[in-house]
N, CA, C and O atoms as a DFTB+ gen file, in Angstrom:
468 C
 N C O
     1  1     -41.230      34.407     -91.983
     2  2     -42.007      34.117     -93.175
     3  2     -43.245      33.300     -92.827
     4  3     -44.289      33.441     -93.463
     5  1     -43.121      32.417     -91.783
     6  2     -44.217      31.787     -91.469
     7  2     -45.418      32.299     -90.702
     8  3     -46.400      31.572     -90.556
     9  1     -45.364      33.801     -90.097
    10  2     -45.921      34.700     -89.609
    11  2     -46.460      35.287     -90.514
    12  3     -47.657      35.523     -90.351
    13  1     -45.890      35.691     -91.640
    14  2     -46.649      36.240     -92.956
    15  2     -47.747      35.446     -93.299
    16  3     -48.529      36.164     -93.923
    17  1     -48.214      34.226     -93.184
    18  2     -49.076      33.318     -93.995
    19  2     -50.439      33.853     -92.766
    20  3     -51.599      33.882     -93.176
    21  1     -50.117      34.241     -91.302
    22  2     -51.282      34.508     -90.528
    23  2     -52.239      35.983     -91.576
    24  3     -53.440      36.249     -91.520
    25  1     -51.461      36.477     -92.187
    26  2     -52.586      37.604     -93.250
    27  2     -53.442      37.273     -94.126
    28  3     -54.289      37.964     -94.693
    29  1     -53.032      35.473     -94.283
    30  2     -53.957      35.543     -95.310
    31  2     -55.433      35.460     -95.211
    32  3     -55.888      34.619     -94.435
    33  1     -56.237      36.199     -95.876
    34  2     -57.700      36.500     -95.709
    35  2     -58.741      35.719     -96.741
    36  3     -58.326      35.156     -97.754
    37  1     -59.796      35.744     -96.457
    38  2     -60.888      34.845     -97.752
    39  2     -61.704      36.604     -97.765
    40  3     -62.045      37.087     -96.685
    41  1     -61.904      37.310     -98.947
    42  2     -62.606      38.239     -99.110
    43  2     -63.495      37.949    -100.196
    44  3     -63.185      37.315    -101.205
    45  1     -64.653      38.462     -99.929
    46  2     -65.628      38.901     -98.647
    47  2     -66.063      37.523     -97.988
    48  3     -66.438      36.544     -98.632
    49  1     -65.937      37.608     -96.384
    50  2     -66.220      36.425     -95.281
    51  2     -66.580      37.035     -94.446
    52  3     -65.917      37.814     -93.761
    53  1     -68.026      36.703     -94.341
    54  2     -68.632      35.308     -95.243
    55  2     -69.551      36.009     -97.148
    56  3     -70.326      36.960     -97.256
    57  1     -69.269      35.505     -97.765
    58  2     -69.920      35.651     -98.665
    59  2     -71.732      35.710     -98.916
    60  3     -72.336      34.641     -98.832
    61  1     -72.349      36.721     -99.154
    62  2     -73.303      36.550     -99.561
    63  2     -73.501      36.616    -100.588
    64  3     -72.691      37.107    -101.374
    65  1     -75.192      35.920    -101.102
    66  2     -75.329      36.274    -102.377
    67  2     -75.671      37.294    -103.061
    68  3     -75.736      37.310    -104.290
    69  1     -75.980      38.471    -102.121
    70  2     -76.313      39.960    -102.907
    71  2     -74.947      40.694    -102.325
    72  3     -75.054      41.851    -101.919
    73  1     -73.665      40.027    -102.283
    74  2     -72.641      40.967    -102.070
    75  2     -71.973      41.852    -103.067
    76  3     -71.913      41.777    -104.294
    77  1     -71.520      42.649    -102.273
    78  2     -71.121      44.070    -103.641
    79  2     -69.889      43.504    -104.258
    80  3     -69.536      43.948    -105.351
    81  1     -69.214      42.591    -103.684
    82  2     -68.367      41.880    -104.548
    83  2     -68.306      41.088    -106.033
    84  3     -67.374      40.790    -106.780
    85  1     -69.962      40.868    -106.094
    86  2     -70.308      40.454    -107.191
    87  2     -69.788      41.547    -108.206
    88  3     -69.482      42.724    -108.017
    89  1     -69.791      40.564    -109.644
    90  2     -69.861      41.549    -110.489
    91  2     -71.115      41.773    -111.423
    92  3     -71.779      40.935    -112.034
    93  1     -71.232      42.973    -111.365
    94  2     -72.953      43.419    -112.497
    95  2     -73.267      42.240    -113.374
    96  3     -72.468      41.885    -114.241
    97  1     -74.093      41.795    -113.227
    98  2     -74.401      40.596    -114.679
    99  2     -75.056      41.709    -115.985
   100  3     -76.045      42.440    -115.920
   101  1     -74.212      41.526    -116.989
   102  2     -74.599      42.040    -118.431
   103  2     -75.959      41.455    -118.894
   104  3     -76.574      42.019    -119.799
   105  1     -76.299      40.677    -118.477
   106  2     -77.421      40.134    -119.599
   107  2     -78.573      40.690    -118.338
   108  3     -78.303      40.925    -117.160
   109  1     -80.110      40.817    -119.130
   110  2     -81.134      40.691    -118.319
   111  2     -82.000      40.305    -117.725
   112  3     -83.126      40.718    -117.449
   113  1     -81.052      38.894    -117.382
   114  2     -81.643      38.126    -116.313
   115  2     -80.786      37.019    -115.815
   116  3     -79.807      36.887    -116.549
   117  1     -80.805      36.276    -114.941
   118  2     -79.728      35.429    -113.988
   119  2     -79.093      36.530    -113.024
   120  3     -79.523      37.657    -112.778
   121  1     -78.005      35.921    -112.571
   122  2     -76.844      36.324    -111.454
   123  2     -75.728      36.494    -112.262
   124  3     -75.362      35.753    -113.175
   125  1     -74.954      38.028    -111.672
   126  2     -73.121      37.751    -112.221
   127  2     -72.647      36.939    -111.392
   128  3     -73.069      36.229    -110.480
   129  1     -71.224      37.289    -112.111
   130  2     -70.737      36.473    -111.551
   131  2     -69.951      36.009    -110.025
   132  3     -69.217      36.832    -109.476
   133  1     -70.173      34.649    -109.415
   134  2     -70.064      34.602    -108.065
   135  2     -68.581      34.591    -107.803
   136  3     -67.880      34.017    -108.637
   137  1     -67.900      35.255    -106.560
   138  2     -66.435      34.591    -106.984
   139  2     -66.024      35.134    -105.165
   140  3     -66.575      36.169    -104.789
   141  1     -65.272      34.543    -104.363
   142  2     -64.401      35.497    -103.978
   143  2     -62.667      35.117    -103.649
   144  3     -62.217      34.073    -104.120
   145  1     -61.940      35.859    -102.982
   146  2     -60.884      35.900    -103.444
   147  2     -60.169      35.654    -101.780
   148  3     -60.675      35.996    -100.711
   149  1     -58.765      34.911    -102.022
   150  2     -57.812      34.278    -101.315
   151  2     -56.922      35.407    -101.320
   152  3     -56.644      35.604    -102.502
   153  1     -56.136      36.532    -100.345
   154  2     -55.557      37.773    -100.434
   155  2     -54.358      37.616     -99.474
   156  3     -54.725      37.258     -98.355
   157  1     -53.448      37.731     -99.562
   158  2     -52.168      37.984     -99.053
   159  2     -51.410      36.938     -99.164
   160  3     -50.696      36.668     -98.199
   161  1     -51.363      36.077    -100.362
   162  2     -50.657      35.112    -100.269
   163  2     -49.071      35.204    -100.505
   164  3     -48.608      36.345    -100.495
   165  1     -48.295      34.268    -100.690
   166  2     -46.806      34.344    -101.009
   167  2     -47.291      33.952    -102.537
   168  3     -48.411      33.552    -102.857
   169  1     -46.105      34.181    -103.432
   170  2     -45.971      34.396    -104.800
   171  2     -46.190      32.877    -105.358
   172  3     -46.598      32.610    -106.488
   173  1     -45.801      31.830    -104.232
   174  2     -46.311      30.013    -104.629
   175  2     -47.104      30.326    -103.949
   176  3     -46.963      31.351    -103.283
   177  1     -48.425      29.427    -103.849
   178  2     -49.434      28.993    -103.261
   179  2     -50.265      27.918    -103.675
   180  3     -50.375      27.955    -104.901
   181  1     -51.069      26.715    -103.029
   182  2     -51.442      26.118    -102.821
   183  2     -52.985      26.049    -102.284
   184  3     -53.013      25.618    -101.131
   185  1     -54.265      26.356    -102.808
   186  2     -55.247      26.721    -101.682
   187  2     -56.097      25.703    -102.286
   188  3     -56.401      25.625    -103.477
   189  1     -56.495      24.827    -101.205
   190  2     -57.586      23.379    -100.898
   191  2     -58.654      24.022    -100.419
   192  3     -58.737      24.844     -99.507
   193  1     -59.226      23.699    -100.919
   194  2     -61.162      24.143    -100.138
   195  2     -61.476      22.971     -99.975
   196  3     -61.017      22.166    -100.785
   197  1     -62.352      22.479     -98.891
   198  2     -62.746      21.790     -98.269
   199  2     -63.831      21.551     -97.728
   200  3     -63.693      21.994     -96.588
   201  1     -65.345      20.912     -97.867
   202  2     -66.484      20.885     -97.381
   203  2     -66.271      20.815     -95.882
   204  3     -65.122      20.589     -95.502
   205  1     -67.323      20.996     -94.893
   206  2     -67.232      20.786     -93.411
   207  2     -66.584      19.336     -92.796
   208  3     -65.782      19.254     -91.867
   209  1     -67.209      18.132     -93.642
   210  2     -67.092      16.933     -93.994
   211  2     -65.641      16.533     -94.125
   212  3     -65.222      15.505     -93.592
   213  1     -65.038      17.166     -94.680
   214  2     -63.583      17.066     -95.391
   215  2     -63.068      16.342     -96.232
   216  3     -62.057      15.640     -96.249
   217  1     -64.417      16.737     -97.436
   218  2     -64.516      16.437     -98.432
   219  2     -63.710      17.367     -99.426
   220  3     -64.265      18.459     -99.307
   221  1     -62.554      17.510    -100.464
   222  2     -62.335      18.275    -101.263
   223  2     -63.022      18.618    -102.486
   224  3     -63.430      17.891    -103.392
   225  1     -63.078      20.158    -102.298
   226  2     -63.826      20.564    -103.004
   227  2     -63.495      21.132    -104.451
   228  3     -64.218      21.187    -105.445
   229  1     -61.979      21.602    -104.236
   230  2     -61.007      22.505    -105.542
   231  2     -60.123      22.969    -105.224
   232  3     -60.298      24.006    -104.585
   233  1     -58.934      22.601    -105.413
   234  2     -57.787      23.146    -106.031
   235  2     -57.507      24.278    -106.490
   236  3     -57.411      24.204    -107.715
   237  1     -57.267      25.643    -105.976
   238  2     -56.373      26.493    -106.399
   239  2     -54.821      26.841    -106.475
   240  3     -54.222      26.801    -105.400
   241  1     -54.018      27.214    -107.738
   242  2     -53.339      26.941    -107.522
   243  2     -52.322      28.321    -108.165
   244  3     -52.419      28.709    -109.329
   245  1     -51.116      29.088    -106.874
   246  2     -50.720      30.441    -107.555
   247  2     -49.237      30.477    -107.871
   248  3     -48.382      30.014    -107.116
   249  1     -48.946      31.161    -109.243
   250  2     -47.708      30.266    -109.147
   251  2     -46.555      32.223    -110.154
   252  3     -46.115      32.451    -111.281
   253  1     -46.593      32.751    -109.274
   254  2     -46.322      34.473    -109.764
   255  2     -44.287      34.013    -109.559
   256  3     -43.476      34.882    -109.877
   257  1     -43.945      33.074    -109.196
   258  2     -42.306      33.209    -109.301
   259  2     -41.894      32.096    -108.012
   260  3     -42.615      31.466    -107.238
   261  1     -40.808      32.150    -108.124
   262  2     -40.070      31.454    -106.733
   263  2     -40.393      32.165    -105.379
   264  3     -40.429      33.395    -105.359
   265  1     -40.642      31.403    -104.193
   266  2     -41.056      32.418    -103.016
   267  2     -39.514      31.720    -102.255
   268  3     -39.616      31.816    -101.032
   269  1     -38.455      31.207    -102.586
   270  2     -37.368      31.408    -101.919
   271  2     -36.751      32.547    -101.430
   272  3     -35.617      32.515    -100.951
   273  1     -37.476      33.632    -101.525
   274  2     -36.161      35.124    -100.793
   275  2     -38.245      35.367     -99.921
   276  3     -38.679      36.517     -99.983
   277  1     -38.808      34.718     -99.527
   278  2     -39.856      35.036     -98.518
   279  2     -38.951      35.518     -97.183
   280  3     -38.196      34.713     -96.638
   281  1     -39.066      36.630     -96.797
   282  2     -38.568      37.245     -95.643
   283  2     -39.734      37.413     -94.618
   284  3     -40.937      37.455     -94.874
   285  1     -38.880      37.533     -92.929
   286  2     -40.042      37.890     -91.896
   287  2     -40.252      39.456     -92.562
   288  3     -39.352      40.049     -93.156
   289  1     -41.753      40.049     -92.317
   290  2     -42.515      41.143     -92.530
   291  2     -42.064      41.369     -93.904
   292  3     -41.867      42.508     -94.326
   293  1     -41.925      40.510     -94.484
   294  2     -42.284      41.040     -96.298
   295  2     -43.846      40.833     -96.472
   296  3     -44.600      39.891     -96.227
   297  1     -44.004      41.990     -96.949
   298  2     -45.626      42.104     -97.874
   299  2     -46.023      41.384     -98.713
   300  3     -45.515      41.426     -99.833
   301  1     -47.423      40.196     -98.306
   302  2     -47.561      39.172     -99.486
   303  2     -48.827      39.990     -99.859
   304  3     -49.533      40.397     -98.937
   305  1     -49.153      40.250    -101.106
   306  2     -49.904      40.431    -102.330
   307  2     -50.508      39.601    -103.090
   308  3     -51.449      39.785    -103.862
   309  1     -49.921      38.668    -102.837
   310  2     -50.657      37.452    -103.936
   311  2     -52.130      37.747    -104.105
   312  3     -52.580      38.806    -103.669
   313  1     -52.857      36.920    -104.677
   314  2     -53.951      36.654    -105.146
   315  2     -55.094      35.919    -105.252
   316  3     -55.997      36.755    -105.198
   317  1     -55.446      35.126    -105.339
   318  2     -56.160      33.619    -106.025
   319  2     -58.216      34.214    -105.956
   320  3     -58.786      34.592    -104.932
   321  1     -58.908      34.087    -107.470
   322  2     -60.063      33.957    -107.210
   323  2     -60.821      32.720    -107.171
   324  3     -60.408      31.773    -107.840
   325  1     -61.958      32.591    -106.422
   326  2     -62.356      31.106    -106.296
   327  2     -64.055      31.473    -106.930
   328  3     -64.791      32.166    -106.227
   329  1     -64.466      31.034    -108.051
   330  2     -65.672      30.724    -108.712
   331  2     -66.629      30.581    -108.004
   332  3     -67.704      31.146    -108.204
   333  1     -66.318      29.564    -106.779
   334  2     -67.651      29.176    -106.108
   335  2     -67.777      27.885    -107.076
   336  3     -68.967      27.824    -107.386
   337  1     -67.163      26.974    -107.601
   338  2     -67.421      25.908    -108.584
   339  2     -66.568      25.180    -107.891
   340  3     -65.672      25.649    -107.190
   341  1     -66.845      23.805    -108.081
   342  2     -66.584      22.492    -107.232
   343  2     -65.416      21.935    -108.925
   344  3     -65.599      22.513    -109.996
   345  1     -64.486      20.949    -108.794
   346  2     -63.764      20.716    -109.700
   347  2     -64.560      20.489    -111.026
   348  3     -64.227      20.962    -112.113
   349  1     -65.908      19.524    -110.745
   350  2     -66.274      19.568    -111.875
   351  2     -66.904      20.335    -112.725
   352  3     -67.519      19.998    -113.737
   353  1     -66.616      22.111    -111.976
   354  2     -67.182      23.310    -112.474
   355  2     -68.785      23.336    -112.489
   356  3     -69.555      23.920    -113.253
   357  1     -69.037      22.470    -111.340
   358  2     -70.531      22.699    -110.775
   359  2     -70.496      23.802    -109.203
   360  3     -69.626      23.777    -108.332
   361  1     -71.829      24.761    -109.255
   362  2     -71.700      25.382    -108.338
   363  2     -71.589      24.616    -107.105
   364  3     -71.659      23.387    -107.069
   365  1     -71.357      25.622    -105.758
   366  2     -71.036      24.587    -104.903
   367  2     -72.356      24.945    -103.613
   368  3     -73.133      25.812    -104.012
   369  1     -72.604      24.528    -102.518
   370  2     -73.930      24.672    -101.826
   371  2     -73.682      25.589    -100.960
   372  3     -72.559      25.621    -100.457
   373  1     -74.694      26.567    -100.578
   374  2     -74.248      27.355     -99.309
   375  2     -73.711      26.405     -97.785
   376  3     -74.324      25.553     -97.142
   377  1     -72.571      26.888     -97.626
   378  2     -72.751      26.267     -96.058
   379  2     -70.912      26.893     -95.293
   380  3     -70.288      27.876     -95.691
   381  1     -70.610      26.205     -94.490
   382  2     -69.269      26.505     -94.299
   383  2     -68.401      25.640     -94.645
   384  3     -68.580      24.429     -94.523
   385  1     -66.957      26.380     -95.297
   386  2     -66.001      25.141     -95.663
   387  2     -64.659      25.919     -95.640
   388  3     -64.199      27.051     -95.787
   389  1     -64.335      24.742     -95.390
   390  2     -62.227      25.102     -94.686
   391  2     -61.394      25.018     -95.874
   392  3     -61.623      24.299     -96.846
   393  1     -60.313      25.885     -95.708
   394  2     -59.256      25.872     -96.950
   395  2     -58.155      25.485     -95.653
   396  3     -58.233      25.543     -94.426
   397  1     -56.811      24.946     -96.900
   398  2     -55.434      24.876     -96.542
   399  2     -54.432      25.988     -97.525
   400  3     -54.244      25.733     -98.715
   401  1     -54.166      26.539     -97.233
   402  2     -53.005      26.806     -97.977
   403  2     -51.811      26.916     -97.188
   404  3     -51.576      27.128     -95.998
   405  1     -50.979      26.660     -98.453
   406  2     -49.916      25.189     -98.705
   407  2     -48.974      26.614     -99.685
   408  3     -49.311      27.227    -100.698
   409  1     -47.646      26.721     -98.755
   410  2     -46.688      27.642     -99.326
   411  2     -45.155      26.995     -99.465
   412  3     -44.341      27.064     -98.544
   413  1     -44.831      26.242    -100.973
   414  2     -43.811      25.577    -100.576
   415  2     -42.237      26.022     -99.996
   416  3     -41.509      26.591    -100.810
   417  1     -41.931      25.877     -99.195
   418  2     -40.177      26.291     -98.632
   419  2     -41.004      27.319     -97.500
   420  3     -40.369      27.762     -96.543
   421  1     -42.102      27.577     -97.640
   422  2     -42.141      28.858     -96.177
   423  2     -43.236      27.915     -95.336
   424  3     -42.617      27.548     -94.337
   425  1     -44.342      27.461     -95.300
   426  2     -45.565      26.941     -93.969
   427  2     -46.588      26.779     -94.815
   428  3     -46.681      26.816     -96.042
   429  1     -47.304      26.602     -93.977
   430  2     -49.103      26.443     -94.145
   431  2     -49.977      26.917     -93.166
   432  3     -49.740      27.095     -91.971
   433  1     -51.152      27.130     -93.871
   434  2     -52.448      27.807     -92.753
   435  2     -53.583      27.003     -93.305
   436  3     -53.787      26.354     -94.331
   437  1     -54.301      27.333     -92.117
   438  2     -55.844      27.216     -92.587
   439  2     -56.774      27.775     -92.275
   440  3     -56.393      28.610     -91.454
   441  1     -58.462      27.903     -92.498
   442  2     -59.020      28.845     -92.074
   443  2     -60.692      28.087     -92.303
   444  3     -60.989      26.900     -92.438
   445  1     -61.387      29.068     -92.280
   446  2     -63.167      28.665     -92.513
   447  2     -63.329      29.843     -93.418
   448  3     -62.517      30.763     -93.509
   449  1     -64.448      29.734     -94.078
   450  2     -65.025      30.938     -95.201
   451  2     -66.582      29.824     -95.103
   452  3     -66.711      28.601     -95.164
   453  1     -67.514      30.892     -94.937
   454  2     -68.665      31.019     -95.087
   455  2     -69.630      31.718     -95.813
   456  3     -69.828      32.924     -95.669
   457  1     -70.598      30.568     -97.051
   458  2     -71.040      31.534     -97.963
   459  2     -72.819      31.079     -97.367
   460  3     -73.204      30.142     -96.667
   461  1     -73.484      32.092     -97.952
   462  2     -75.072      32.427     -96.929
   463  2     -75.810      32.460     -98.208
   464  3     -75.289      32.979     -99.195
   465  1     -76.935      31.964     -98.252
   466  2     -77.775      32.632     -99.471
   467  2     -78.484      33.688     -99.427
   468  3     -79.069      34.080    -100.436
């Protein structure tokens, strides 16, 4: 189970700002919306973003059932999208920054995600 947490991915990494991940903005003028997404998690999860600094940046947090029956080579699916917003739901600056995620009863990982303007 603790081998399972090596899948987890930051999509799209590194993030740009004309990525096709965006979504179309409706109105006719500004940016849609920025977001990207935390992918293969276990059904708990825990994901810390973190400035270079190691400064915290936001709290995500996934919570789809008990991950007590986490088996070696079970398929994690999970989820989590991240805004690009800092807790106080201010955007956050281009640069690089580290997550933890935090899977309770199975491990933890961590990683870098890089967003570009």
């Amino acid at each position: 189970a603790t081998a399972a947490l090596d899948q987890v991915r930051v999509v799209p990494n590194p993030y740009r700002g004309s990525s096709q991940f965006e979504v179309a903005n409706p109105f006719p003028t500004g940016r849609g919306e920025r977001r990207i997404r935390f992918v293969n998690l276990p059904p708990r999860a825990t994901v810390r973003i973190f400035t270079a600094a190691g400064r915290l940046v936001r709290t995500l947090e996934l919570d789809q059932g008990s991950n007590d029956v986490v088996t070696p080579g079970m398929l994690l699916n999970g989820s989590l999208a991240w805004d690009l917003l800092n807790e106080s739901r201010l955007e956050v600056a281009y640069g690089v920054y580290l997550y933890h995620v935090e899977a309770p009863g199975v491990s933890e990982t961590t990683g870098t995600l890089a967003l570009i303007k």
